[in-house]
Structures are given as C-alpha cells and as structure tokens.
Short mmCIF file of C-alpha atoms in Angstrom, two decimals:
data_model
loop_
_atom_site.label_atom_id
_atom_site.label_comp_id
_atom_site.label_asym_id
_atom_site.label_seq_id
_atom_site.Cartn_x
_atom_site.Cartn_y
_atom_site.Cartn_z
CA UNK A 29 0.00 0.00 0.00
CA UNK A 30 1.59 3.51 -0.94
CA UNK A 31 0.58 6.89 0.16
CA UNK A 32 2.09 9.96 -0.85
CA UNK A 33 2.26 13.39 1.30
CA UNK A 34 3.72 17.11 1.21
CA UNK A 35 2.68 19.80 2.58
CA UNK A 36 0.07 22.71 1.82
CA UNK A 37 2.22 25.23 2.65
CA UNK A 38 5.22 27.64 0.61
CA UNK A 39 7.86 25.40 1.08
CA UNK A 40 6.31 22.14 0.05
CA UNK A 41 4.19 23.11 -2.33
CA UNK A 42 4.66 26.71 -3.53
CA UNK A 43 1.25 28.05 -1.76
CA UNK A 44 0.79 31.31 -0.22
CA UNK A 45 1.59 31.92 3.19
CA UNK A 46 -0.06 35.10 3.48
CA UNK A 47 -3.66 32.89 3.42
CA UNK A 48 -5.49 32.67 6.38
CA UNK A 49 -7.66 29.84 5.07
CA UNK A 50 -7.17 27.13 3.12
CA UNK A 51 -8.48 23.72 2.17
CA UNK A 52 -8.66 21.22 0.03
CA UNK A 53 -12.26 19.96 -0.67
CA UNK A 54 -13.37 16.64 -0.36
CA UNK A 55 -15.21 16.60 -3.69
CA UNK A 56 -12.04 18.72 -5.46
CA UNK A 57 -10.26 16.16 -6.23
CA UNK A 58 -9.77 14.38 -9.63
CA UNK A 59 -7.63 11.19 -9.93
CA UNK A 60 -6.57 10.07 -13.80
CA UNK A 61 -8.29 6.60 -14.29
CA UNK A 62 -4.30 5.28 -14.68
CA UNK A 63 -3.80 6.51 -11.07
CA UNK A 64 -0.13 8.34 -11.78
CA UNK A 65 -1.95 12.13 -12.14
CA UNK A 66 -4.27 13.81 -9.23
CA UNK A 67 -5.53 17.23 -9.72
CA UNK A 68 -7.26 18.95 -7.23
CA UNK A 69 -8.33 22.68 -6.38
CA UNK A 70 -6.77 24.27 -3.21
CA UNK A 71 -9.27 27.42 -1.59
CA UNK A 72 -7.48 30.45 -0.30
CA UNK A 73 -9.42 33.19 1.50
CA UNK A 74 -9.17 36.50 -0.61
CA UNK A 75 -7.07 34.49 -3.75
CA UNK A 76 -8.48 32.84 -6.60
CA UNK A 77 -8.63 28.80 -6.04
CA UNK A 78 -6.16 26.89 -8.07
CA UNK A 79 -5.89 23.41 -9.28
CA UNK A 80 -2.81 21.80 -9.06
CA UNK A 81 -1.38 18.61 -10.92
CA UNK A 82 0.58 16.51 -8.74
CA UNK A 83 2.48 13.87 -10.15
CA UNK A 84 1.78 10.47 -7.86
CA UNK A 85 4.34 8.93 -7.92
CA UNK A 86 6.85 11.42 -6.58
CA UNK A 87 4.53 13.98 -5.16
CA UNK A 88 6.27 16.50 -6.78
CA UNK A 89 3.84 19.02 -8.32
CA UNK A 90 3.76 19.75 -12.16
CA UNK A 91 1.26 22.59 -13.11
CA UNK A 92 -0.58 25.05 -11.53
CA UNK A 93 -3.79 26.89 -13.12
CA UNK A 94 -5.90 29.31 -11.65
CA UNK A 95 -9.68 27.78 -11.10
CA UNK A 96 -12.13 28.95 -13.73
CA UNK A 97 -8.88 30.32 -16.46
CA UNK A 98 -9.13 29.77 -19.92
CA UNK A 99 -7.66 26.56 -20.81
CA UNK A 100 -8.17 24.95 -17.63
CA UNK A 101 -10.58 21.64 -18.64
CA UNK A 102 -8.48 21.22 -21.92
CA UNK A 103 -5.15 20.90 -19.63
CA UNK A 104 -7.67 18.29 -17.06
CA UNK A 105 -8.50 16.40 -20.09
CA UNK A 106 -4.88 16.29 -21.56
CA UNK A 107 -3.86 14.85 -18.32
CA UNK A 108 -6.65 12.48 -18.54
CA UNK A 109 -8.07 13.85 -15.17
CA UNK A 110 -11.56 12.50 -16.22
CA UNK A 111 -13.22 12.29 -13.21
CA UNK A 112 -13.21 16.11 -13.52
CA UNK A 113 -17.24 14.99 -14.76
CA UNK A 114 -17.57 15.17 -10.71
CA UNK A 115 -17.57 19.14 -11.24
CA UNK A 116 -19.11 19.39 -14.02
CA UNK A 117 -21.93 17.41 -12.98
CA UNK A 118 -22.86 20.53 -11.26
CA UNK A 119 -24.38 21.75 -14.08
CA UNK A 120 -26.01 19.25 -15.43
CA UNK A 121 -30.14 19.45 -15.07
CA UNK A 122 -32.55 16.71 -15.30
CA UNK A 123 -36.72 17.48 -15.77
CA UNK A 124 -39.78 16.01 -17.59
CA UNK A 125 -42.00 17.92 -19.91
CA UNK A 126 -44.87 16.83 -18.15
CA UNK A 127 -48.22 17.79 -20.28
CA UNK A 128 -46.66 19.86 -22.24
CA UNK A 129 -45.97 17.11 -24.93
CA UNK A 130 -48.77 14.35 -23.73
CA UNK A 131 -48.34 10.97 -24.85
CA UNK A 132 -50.74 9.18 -22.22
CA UNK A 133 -48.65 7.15 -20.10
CA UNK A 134 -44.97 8.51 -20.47
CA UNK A 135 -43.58 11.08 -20.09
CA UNK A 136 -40.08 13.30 -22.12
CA UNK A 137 -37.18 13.75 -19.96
CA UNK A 138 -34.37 15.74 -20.74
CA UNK A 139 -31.00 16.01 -19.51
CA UNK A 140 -29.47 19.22 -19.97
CA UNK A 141 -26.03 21.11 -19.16
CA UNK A 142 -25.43 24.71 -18.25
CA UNK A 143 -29.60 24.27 -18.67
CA UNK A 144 -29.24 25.19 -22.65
CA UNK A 145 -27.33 22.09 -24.04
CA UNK A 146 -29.04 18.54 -24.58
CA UNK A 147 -27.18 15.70 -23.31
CA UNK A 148 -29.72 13.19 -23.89
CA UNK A 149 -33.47 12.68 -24.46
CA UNK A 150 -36.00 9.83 -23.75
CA UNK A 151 -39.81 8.89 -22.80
CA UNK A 152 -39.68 7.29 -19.15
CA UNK A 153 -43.01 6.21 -17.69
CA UNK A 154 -45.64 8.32 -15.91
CA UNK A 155 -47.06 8.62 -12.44
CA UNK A 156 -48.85 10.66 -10.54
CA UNK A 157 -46.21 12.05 -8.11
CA UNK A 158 -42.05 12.21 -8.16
CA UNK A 159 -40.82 11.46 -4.15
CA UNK A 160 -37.28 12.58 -5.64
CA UNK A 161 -35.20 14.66 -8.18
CA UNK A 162 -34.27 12.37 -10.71
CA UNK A 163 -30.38 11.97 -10.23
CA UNK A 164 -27.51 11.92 -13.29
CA UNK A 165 -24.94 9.76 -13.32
CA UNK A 166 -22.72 10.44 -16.20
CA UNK A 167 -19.28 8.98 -18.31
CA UNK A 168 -18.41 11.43 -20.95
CA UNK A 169 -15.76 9.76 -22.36
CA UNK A 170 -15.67 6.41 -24.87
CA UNK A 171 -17.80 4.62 -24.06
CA UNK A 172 -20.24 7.36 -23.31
CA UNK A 173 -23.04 6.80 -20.87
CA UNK A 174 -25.93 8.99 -19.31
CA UNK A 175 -27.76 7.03 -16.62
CA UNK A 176 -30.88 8.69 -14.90
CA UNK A 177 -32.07 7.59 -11.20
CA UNK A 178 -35.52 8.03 -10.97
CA UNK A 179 -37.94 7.71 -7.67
CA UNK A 180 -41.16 7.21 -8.63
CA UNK A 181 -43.37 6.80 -5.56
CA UNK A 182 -42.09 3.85 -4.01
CA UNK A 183 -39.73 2.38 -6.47
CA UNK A 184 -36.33 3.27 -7.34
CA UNK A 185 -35.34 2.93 -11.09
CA UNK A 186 -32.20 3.53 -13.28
CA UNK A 187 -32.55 4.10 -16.91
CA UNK A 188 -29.73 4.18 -20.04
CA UNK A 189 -30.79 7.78 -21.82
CA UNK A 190 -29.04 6.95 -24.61
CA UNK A 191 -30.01 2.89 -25.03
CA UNK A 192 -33.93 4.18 -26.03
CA UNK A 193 -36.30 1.42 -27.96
CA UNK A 194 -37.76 2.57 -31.69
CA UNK A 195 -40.52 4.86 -29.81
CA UNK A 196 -38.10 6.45 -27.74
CA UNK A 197 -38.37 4.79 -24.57
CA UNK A 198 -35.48 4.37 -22.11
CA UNK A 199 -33.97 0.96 -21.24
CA UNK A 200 -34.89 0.09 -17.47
CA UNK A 201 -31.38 -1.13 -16.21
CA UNK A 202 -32.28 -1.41 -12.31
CA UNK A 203 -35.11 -0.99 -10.52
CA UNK A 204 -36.03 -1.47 -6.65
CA UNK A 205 -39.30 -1.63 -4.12
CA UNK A 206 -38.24 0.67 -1.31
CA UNK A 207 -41.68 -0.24 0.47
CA UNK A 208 -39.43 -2.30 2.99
CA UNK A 209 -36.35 0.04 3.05
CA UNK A 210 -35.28 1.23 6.72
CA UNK A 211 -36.19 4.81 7.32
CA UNK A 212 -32.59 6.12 6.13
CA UNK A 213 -32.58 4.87 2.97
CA UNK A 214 -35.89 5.62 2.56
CA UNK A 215 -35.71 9.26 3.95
CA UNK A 216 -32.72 9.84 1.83
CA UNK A 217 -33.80 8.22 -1.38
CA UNK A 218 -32.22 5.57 -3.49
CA UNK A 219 -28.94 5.89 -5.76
CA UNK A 220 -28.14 9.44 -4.10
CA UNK A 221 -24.51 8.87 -6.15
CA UNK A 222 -23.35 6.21 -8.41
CA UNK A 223 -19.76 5.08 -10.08
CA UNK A 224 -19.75 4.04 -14.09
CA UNK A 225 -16.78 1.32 -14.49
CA UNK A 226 -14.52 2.94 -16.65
CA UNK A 227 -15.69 0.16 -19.59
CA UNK A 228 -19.26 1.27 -18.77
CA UNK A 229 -20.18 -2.55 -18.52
CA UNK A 230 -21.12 -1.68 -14.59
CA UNK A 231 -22.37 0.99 -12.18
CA UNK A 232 -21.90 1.35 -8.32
CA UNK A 233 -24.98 2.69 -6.53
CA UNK A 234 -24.93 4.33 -3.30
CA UNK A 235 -25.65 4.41 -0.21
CA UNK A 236 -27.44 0.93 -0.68
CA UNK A 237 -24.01 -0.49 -2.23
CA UNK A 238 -25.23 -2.29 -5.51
CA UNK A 239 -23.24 -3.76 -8.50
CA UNK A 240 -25.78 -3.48 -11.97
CA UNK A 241 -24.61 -5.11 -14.64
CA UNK A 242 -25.06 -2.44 -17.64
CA UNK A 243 -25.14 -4.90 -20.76
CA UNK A 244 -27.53 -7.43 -18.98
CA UNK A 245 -29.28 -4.95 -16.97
CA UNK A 246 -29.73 -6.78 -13.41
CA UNK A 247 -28.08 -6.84 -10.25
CA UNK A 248 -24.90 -8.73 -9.75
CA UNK A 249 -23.85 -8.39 -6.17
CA UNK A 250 -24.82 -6.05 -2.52
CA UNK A 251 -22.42 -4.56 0.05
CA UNK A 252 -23.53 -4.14 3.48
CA UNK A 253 -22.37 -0.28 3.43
CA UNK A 254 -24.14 0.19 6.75
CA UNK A 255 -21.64 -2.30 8.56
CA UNK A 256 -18.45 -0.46 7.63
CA UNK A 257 -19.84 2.83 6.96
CA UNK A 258 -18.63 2.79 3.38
CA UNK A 259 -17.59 6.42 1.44
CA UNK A 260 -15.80 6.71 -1.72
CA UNK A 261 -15.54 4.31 -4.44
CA UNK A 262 -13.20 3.95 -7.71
CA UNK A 263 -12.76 1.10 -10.24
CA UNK A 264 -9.74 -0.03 -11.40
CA UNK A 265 -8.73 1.29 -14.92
CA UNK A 266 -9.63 -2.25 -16.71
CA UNK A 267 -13.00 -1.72 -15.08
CA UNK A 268 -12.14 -5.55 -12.97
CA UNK A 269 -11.82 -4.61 -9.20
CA UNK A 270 -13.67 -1.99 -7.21
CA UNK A 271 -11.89 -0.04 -4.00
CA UNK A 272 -14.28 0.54 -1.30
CA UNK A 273 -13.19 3.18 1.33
CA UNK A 274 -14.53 2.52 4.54
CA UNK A 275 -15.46 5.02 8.11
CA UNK A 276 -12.58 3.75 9.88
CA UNK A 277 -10.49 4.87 6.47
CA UNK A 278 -9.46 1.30 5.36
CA UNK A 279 -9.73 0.12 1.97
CA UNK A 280 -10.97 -2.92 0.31
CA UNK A 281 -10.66 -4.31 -3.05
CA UNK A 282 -13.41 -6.56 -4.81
CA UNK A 283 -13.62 -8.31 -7.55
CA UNK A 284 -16.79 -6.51 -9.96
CA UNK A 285 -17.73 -10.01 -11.19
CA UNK A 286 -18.14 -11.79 -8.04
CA UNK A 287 -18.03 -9.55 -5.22
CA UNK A 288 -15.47 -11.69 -3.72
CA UNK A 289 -13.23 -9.51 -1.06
CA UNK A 290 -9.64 -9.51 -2.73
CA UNK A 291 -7.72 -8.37 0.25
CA UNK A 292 -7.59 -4.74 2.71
CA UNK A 293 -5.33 -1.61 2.57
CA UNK A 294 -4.64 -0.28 6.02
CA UNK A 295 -5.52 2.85 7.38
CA UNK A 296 -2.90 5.45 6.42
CA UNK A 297 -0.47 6.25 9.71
CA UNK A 298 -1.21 9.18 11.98
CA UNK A 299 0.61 11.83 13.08
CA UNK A 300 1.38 13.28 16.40
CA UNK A 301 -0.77 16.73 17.90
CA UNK A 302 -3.83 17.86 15.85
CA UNK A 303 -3.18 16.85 12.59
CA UNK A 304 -5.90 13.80 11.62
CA UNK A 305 -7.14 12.32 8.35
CA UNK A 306 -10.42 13.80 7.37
CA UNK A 307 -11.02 12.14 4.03
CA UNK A 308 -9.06 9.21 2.18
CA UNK A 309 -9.61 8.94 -1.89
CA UNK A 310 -8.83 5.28 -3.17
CA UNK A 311 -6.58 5.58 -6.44
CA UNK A 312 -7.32 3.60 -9.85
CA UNK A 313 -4.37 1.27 -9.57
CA UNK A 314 -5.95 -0.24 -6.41
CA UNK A 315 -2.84 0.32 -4.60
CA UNK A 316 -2.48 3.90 -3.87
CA UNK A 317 -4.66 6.02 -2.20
CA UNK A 318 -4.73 9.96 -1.60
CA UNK A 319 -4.95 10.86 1.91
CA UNK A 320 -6.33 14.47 3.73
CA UNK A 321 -4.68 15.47 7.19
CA UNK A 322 -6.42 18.56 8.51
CA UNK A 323 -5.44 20.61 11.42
CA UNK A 324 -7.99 22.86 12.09
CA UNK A 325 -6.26 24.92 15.08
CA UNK A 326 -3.82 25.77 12.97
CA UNK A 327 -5.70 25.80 9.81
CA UNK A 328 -2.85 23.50 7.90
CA UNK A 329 -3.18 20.28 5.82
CA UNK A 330 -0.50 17.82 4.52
CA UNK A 331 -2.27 15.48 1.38
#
C-alpha cells in the first residue's frame, strides 16, 4: 500500500503563506483513471482557487492553473483527469416535460447542461407524483453513458438515456421496491450517487451499495455499506476490481464479477498533535490512495 504526502504550505508546495484559510475539498479532487496524475483545487481566503497537478508517484507538483482560467478543462483532459465529470456534474439538469408534450402514459425527460445544451433525451413512464429529483450519473468519455435515477413513488429505477427502444423509450437497467427500506434509505432516497466502471459494462450505486450489470441490466452483487460505513468508491482502470473506502479509512478491493473480497489496505499512519485524516480517496491502480490530514487549530493540511 503507498501513500504519498507534502505539505500545503510555501515550502512544500509553492502556496501562499499570506492565506489565512485554506483547504482542500473533499469533492475537489480528480484522480486520472491510470492513477499516476491527481488534480485537485486548493481554496485560499481572498485568492483565486487553483488546481494543481501533482504527479503520484513522486509527489512533486507539475502545473498550476488558476480555477475557472481559460484553458483549464483542456489541460484536465490532456492529463486524462476524467473524473473532472464530478464538477461538471454541477451543471447538469434533469426534468420532464410533463403535459406539455402528452403521450398518455410517459412522459419526455431531458437532460441538460449549463440548462441550454441537450445531453440526452428519452420517454420514461408516468405517475402521478415524483418522491425525488431524478439523479444523473454520467461517463463522458468512450464509451459514453448517461444514466438517470428516478424515484417514482415507491420504487427506485435507473434508466440508459441513450439505449432508447424505436418509440423512444429508455432501457430500465435497475429498478427497486423501497416499500421495505429502513427509514434512512428511505428518507434519503435511493442511488443518491453512483460510479460508471470505466468500460461502462457496470455501475456502483450508493448508499445501498449495488453492482448493476449495464449490458444485462440486473443486479450482480450487494455490500452491506451500513456495517463499515462505506464512502468513496473507484474502479480499477480495466474496469475488474472496485476499491471501497470505509469510516474507519481502510480500503478494500473486490472483484466486480463476483463480489469476492480480494484483500484490505490499512488505514494510512497518523501523526502526532492535531493533525488527523479527514477524508481518504482510493486511487485507480488499487494500490495507492490519496490521503487528507487537517489541522484545524492551525488551519494547515498535509495530502
């Protein structure tokens, strides 16, 4: 098991001293599927956030581009930072026409970014009342893949948006009856986020834990998330094993086909005084992970 750390701080990493706040964002990073490139954005108060490229196997840092400059998603895709589709999923938009274009029993949804751009179109059924926001889950690159979580009264259902029959209809990949959920799930809703393997053969819901199989459409395998209090999830570039983070900041590796345990990465050490780990990412190469110490006294970090 490796882990890699410097410091957020001039001498380490070239960042302001001057700063009297900074952080690094649980949901800013963004891991290359290869696992030898992590980007991720660092917040200043009163500076504009960067993003910084970190090679991951030294630790050394490469680039440097200010958050929101021009040029900035072409250098993320150039360094195959794909995963960047966790920020840009931010402005993605999912909705139903409703009446407006009445076909009896279905209804048009459309997923849209920046809320002017058409990502996909397709009839879904109707019913009387949605319980949820549908939810996006989204692969941009080959093979592309825009799945749509749907909560329709008490079932749960995910849908391909771009696998649609002759009449438009969306294929039904998963579905669930929530009607004997416990009151978490329940409360929360159903496949509140979701991993697409990077073959888009499979998808990881959470926080129930299931493994759909895309091409035949059915459930494969269940993790018990609720025993180990399970976070952040990544496949393995060849889209064969699946790292599971867990609360107590472990990792474990499973095979996608059979759900059979593979073996457990450690919890990363700790380190003396204030500094603890607030969030571990696992790393495509199922060996690797990227690790967040925060002090928050002293208002440093070490990754």
């Amino acid at each position: 098991m490796k882990f890699f750390l410097f410091c957020l701080g001039a001498i380490g990493a070239g960042l302001p001293l001057h700063s009297a706040a900074q952080y690094v964002g649980r949901d800013d990073v963004f891991p290359d599927r290869a696992g030898k490139v992590i980007a991720f954005k660092a917040t200043y108060s009163g500076t504009t956030d960067t993003v910084y490229f970190v090679d991951v196997a030294t630790g050394v840092i490469t680039e440097r581009v200010a958050d929101g400059s021009f040029g900035l998603e072409f250098k993320m895709l150039k360094a195959k930072v794909l995963n960047r589709e966790k920020e840009m999923m931010k402005s993605l938009t999912a909705f139903s026409t409703f009446a407006f274009f009445d076909r009896g029993n279905v209804d048009r949804y459309f997923v849209r970014w920046k809320k002017d751009s058409t990502v996909a179109s397709a009839w879904l059924p109707k019913v009387e009342r949605h319980t949820h926001d549908p939810k996006i889950f989204i692969k941009y690159d080959n093979p592309r893949k825009v799945l749509l979580g749907v909560r329709l009264n008490r079932d749960a259902m995910l849908y391909d948006m771009l696998d649609t029959t002759a009449q438009g209809m969306a294929r039904l990949l998963y579905s669930k009856d929530l009607s004997k959920a416990d009151y978490q799930e329940f409360d929360h809703g159903h496949m509140q986020q979701a991993v697409i393997s990077p073959t888009g053969g499979h998808i990881f819901t959470m926080p129930d834990g299931t493994m759909i199989d895309l091409v035949k459409g059915k459930k494969i395998w269940d993790f018990n998330y609720k025993k180990t209090g399970s976070s952040d999830v990544v496949f393995s570039k060849d889209g064969t094993h699946i790292a599971i983070e867990h609360q107590d900041k472990s990792v474990t590796v499973y095979d996608v086909q059979k759900g059979k345990r593979l073996y457990k990465i450690p919890a990363p050490p700790m380190f003396p005084g204030e500094l603890k780990v607030e969030h571990l990412l696992p790393l495509p190469d199922m060996q690797t992970c990227f690790v967040f110490y925060m002090d928050f006294k002293k208002r440093s970090a070490k990754v």
